[in-house]
Amino acid sequence: MTTETQTPANSQGTATGQKKPAGPHTLAPNDGNDGRGRTTVADGVVAKIAGIAIQEIEGVHALGGGAARAIGNLREKVGQKDLTQGVSVEVGQTQVAVDVTLVVEYPHPLQQVADNARDAVYSAVEDLVGMEVTEVNITITDIHVPSEDNDGEADDAGREPRVA
């Protein structure tokens, strides 16, 4: 990975006659120095794109920790789904860092799901936003076991208690 340093004039966006190298991670040619304007992407937009990308990964049951999922369930019941739940981003001028908290479905391999989620975030943010992703940190807080769902309660109702 190469790093570039810029003079303060270039980082402030003033025209100095020098063009920044156009790479696949810039939002617009010359970052608005061409006189046509500048594009700014809000943190929430990047978080939403990352959240959508992760939800499409096989083995991901939910995003967010326990409290966030509980609030998310309430929101879903009133018709408002939070696509940024469990996703935190830090957006710079040309780079993005993403932190994700998720729950994996049993029996999917945890590392494989994490790697697939990481790849999805890299692709989505770099392709759709046009910014370089520096890192995607994934925290797996839980495993969802299908037998823990409410569907299993009907089966338990017909069984005799094991203890008196």
mmCIF file of N, CA and C in Angstrom, residues 12-74:
data_model
loop_
_atom_site.group_PDB
_atom_site.id
_atom_site.type_symbol
_atom_site.label_atom_id
_atom_site.label_comp_id
_atom_site.label_asym_id
_atom_site.label_seq_id
_atom_site.Cartn_x
_atom_site.Cartn_y
_atom_site.Cartn_z
ATOM 1 N N GLN A 12 -6.374 21.547 1.097
ATOM 2 C CA GLN A 12 -7.443 22.511 1.311
ATOM 3 C C GLN A 12 -8.347 22.628 0.092
ATOM 4 N N GLY A 13 -7.948 22.033 -1.023
ATOM 5 C CA GLY A 13 -8.809 22.038 -2.191
ATOM 6 C C GLY A 13 -8.605 23.243 -3.087
ATOM 7 N N THR A 14 -7.512 24.003 -2.943
ATOM 8 C CA THR A 14 -7.287 25.129 -3.818
ATOM 9 C C THR A 14 -6.526 24.662 -5.036
ATOM 10 N N ALA A 15 -6.723 25.335 -6.141
ATOM 11 C CA ALA A 15 -6.068 24.955 -7.386
ATOM 12 C C ALA A 15 -4.612 25.397 -7.330
ATOM 13 N N THR A 16 -3.685 24.465 -7.492
ATOM 14 C CA THR A 16 -2.262 24.787 -7.466
ATOM 15 C C THR A 16 -1.607 24.427 -8.776
ATOM 16 N N GLY A 17 -2.361 23.923 -9.701
ATOM 17 C CA GLY A 17 -1.791 23.494 -10.960
ATOM 18 C C GLY A 17 -1.355 22.044 -10.926
ATOM 19 N N GLN A 18 -1.249 21.446 -9.738
ATOM 20 C CA GLN A 18 -0.870 20.048 -9.624
ATOM 21 C C GLN A 18 -2.127 19.222 -9.439
ATOM 22 N N LYS A 19 -2.218 18.153 -10.190
ATOM 23 C CA LYS A 19 -3.363 17.260 -10.057
ATOM 24 C C LYS A 19 -2.994 16.121 -9.131
ATOM 25 N N LYS A 20 -3.941 15.746 -8.277
ATOM 26 C CA LYS A 20 -3.748 14.567 -7.453
ATOM 27 C C LYS A 20 -3.920 13.356 -8.352
ATOM 28 N N PRO A 21 -3.186 12.284 -8.099
ATOM 29 C CA PRO A 21 -3.341 11.100 -8.943
ATOM 30 C C PRO A 21 -4.767 10.570 -8.854
ATOM 31 N N ALA A 22 -5.351 10.347 -10.023
ATOM 32 C CA ALA A 22 -6.711 9.811 -10.057
ATOM 33 C C ALA A 22 -6.633 8.308 -9.818
ATOM 34 N N GLY A 23 -7.250 7.850 -8.777
ATOM 35 C CA GLY A 23 -7.261 6.434 -8.457
ATOM 36 C C GLY A 23 -8.691 5.943 -8.364
ATOM 37 N N PRO A 24 -8.888 4.669 -8.114
ATOM 38 C CA PRO A 24 -10.238 4.137 -8.053
ATOM 39 C C PRO A 24 -11.001 4.568 -6.809
ATOM 40 N N HIS A 25 -10.364 5.274 -5.881
ATOM 41 C CA HIS A 25 -10.996 5.590 -4.610
ATOM 42 C C HIS A 25 -11.317 7.067 -4.433
ATOM 43 N N THR A 26 -11.259 7.852 -5.480
ATOM 44 C CA THR A 26 -11.596 9.262 -5.330
ATOM 45 C C THR A 26 -13.066 9.461 -5.647
ATOM 46 N N LEU A 27 -13.689 10.422 -4.992
ATOM 47 C CA LEU A 27 -15.107 10.676 -5.217
ATOM 48 C C LEU A 27 -15.358 11.391 -6.527
ATOM 49 N N ALA A 28 -14.500 12.299 -6.881
ATOM 50 C CA ALA A 28 -14.641 13.047 -8.125
ATOM 51 C C ALA A 28 -13.247 13.417 -8.600
ATOM 52 N N PRO A 29 -13.074 13.623 -9.901
ATOM 53 C CA PRO A 29 -11.751 14.008 -10.372
ATOM 54 C C PRO A 29 -11.270 15.257 -9.648
ATOM 55 N N ASN A 30 -10.037 15.237 -9.169
ATOM 56 C CA ASN A 30 -9.397 16.360 -8.491
ATOM 57 C C ASN A 30 -10.148 16.815 -7.246
ATOM 58 N N ASP A 31 -11.008 15.994 -6.686
ATOM 59 C CA ASP A 31 -11.749 16.351 -5.474
ATOM 60 C C ASP A 31 -12.432 17.706 -5.577
ATOM 61 N N GLY A 32 -12.981 18.020 -6.726
ATOM 62 C CA GLY A 32 -13.709 19.272 -6.889
ATOM 63 C C GLY A 32 -12.854 20.408 -7.395
ATOM 64 N N ASN A 33 -11.575 20.171 -7.639
ATOM 65 C CA ASN A 33 -10.703 21.231 -8.131
ATOM 66 C C ASN A 33 -10.944 21.545 -9.599
ATOM 67 N N ASP A 34 -11.811 20.813 -10.265
ATOM 68 C CA ASP A 34 -12.080 21.070 -11.672
ATOM 69 C C ASP A 34 -13.137 22.155 -11.854
ATOM 70 N N GLY A 35 -13.598 22.752 -10.771
ATOM 71 C CA GLY A 35 -14.559 23.842 -10.851
ATOM 72 C C GLY A 35 -16.004 23.402 -10.935
ATOM 73 N N ARG A 36 -16.276 22.114 -10.917
ATOM 74 C CA ARG A 36 -17.655 21.630 -11.045
ATOM 75 C C ARG A 36 -18.300 21.352 -9.704
ATOM 76 N N GLY A 37 -17.557 21.423 -8.624
ATOM 77 C CA GLY A 37 -18.132 21.182 -7.307
ATOM 78 C C GLY A 37 -17.498 20.005 -6.617
ATOM 79 N N ARG A 38 -17.888 19.797 -5.378
ATOM 80 C CA ARG A 38 -17.317 18.754 -4.530
ATOM 81 C C ARG A 38 -18.438 17.829 -4.063
ATOM 82 N N THR A 39 -18.132 16.559 -3.900
ATOM 83 C CA THR A 39 -19.091 15.580 -3.398
ATOM 84 C C THR A 39 -18.713 15.197 -1.974
ATOM 85 N N THR A 40 -19.672 15.285 -1.080
ATOM 86 C CA THR A 40 -19.463 14.877 0.303
ATOM 87 C C THR A 40 -20.453 13.764 0.620
ATOM 88 N N VAL A 41 -19.950 12.702 1.218
ATOM 89 C CA VAL A 41 -20.795 11.562 1.578
ATOM 90 C C VAL A 41 -20.889 11.510 3.101
ATOM 91 N N ALA A 42 -22.102 11.529 3.624
ATOM 92 C CA ALA A 42 -22.324 11.494 5.072
ATOM 93 C C ALA A 42 -21.992 10.115 5.635
ATOM 94 N N ASP A 43 -21.588 10.095 6.895
ATOM 95 C CA ASP A 43 -21.257 8.844 7.567
ATOM 96 C C ASP A 43 -22.414 7.854 7.524
ATOM 97 N N GLY A 44 -23.633 8.356 7.723
ATOM 98 C CA GLY A 44 -24.812 7.487 7.735
ATOM 99 C C GLY A 44 -25.036 6.771 6.419
ATOM 100 N N VAL A 45 -24.689 7.418 5.311
ATOM 101 C CA VAL A 45 -24.842 6.795 3.995
ATOM 102 C C VAL A 45 -23.874 5.622 3.868
ATOM 103 N N VAL A 46 -22.643 5.827 4.279
ATOM 104 C CA VAL A 46 -21.644 4.756 4.208
ATOM 105 C C VAL A 46 -22.045 3.613 5.131
ATOM 106 N N ALA A 47 -22.529 3.918 6.320
ATOM 107 C CA ALA A 47 -22.967 2.884 7.260
ATOM 108 C C ALA A 47 -24.140 2.090 6.694
ATOM 109 N N LYS A 48 -25.061 2.767 6.048
ATOM 110 C CA LYS A 48 -26.224 2.081 5.472
ATOM 111 C C LYS A 48 -25.800 1.150 4.340
ATOM 112 N N ILE A 49 -24.888 1.601 3.487
ATOM 113 C CA ILE A 49 -24.399 0.752 2.391
ATOM 114 C C ILE A 49 -23.702 -0.481 2.962
ATOM 115 N N ALA A 50 -22.879 -0.300 3.989
ATOM 116 C CA ALA A 50 -22.198 -1.438 4.619
ATOM 117 C C ALA A 50 -23.209 -2.393 5.252
ATOM 118 N N GLY A 51 -24.220 -1.841 5.928
ATOM 119 C CA GLY A 51 -25.244 -2.670 6.564
ATOM 120 C C GLY A 51 -26.034 -3.497 5.568
ATOM 121 N N ILE A 52 -26.390 -2.892 4.445
ATOM 122 C CA ILE A 52 -27.130 -3.617 3.406
ATOM 123 C C ILE A 52 -26.272 -4.740 2.846
ATOM 124 N N ALA A 53 -25.005 -4.453 2.600
ATOM 125 C CA ALA A 53 -24.104 -5.465 2.044
ATOM 126 C C ALA A 53 -23.948 -6.654 2.988
ATOM 127 N N ILE A 54 -23.848 -6.384 4.271
ATOM 128 C CA ILE A 54 -23.643 -7.462 5.246
ATOM 129 C C ILE A 54 -24.887 -8.321 5.401
ATOM 130 N N GLN A 55 -26.062 -7.713 5.347
ATOM 131 C CA GLN A 55 -27.297 -8.476 5.541
ATOM 132 C C GLN A 55 -27.527 -9.497 4.433
ATOM 133 N N GLU A 56 -26.851 -9.327 3.304
ATOM 134 C CA GLU A 56 -27.012 -10.260 2.192
ATOM 135 C C GLU A 56 -26.083 -11.465 2.296
ATOM 136 N N ILE A 57 -25.242 -11.510 3.309
ATOM 137 C CA ILE A 57 -24.266 -12.592 3.467
ATOM 138 C C ILE A 57 -24.924 -13.787 4.137
ATOM 139 N N GLU A 58 -24.707 -14.958 3.555
ATOM 140 C CA GLU A 58 -25.249 -16.185 4.137
ATOM 141 C C GLU A 58 -24.569 -16.452 5.477
ATOM 142 N N GLY A 59 -25.370 -16.738 6.480
ATOM 143 C CA GLY A 59 -24.850 -17.019 7.808
ATOM 144 C C GLY A 59 -24.973 -15.855 8.763
ATOM 145 N N VAL A 60 -25.264 -14.652 8.242
ATOM 146 C CA VAL A 60 -25.469 -13.506 9.122
ATOM 147 C C VAL A 60 -26.929 -13.504 9.551
ATOM 148 N N HIS A 61 -27.157 -13.632 10.846
ATOM 149 C CA HIS A 61 -28.529 -13.639 11.356
ATOM 150 C C HIS A 61 -29.019 -12.231 11.647
ATOM 151 N N ALA A 62 -28.188 -11.421 12.296
ATOM 152 C CA ALA A 62 -28.592 -10.066 12.664
ATOM 153 C C ALA A 62 -27.356 -9.214 12.872
ATOM 154 N N LEU A 63 -27.564 -7.911 12.859
ATOM 155 C CA LEU A 63 -26.495 -6.958 13.129
ATOM 156 C C LEU A 63 -26.738 -6.305 14.476
ATOM 157 N N GLY A 64 -25.659 -6.029 15.202
ATOM 158 C CA GLY A 64 -25.780 -5.336 16.479
ATOM 159 C C GLY A 64 -25.705 -6.274 17.654
ATOM 160 N N GLY A 65 -25.469 -5.660 18.825
ATOM 161 C CA GLY A 65 -25.441 -6.410 20.074
ATOM 162 C C GLY A 65 -26.843 -6.633 20.595
ATOM 163 N N GLY A 66 -26.964 -7.165 21.787
ATOM 164 C CA GLY A 66 -28.257 -7.514 22.368
ATOM 165 C C GLY A 66 -29.217 -6.349 22.487
ATOM 166 N N ALA A 67 -28.766 -5.226 23.057
ATOM 167 C CA ALA A 67 -29.648 -4.067 23.231
ATOM 168 C C ALA A 67 -30.044 -3.467 21.895
ATOM 169 N N ALA A 68 -29.092 -3.377 20.975
ATOM 170 C CA ALA A 68 -29.394 -2.816 19.658
ATOM 171 C C ALA A 68 -30.399 -3.686 18.908
ATOM 172 N N ARG A 69 -30.269 -5.008 19.045
ATOM 173 C CA ARG A 69 -31.222 -5.905 18.371
ATOM 174 C C ARG A 69 -32.608 -5.784 18.978
ATOM 175 N N ALA A 70 -32.691 -5.601 20.301
ATOM 176 C CA ALA A 70 -33.994 -5.452 20.954
ATOM 177 C C ALA A 70 -34.689 -4.186 20.460
ATOM 178 N N ILE A 71 -33.942 -3.101 20.380
ATOM 179 C CA ILE A 71 -34.526 -1.854 19.860
ATOM 180 C C ILE A 71 -34.868 -2.014 18.385
ATOM 181 N N GLY A 72 -34.014 -2.712 17.645
ATOM 182 C CA GLY A 72 -34.276 -2.953 16.234
ATOM 183 C C GLY A 72 -35.545 -3.755 16.010
ATOM 184 N N ASN A 73 -35.805 -4.744 16.885
ATOM 185 C CA ASN A 73 -37.041 -5.531 16.777
ATOM 186 C C ASN A 73 -38.265 -4.658 16.997
ATOM 187 N N LEU A 74 -38.172 -3.736 17.943
ATOM 188 C CA LEU A 74 -39.293 -2.812 18.172
ATOM 189 C C LEU A 74 -39.516 -1.913 16.965
#
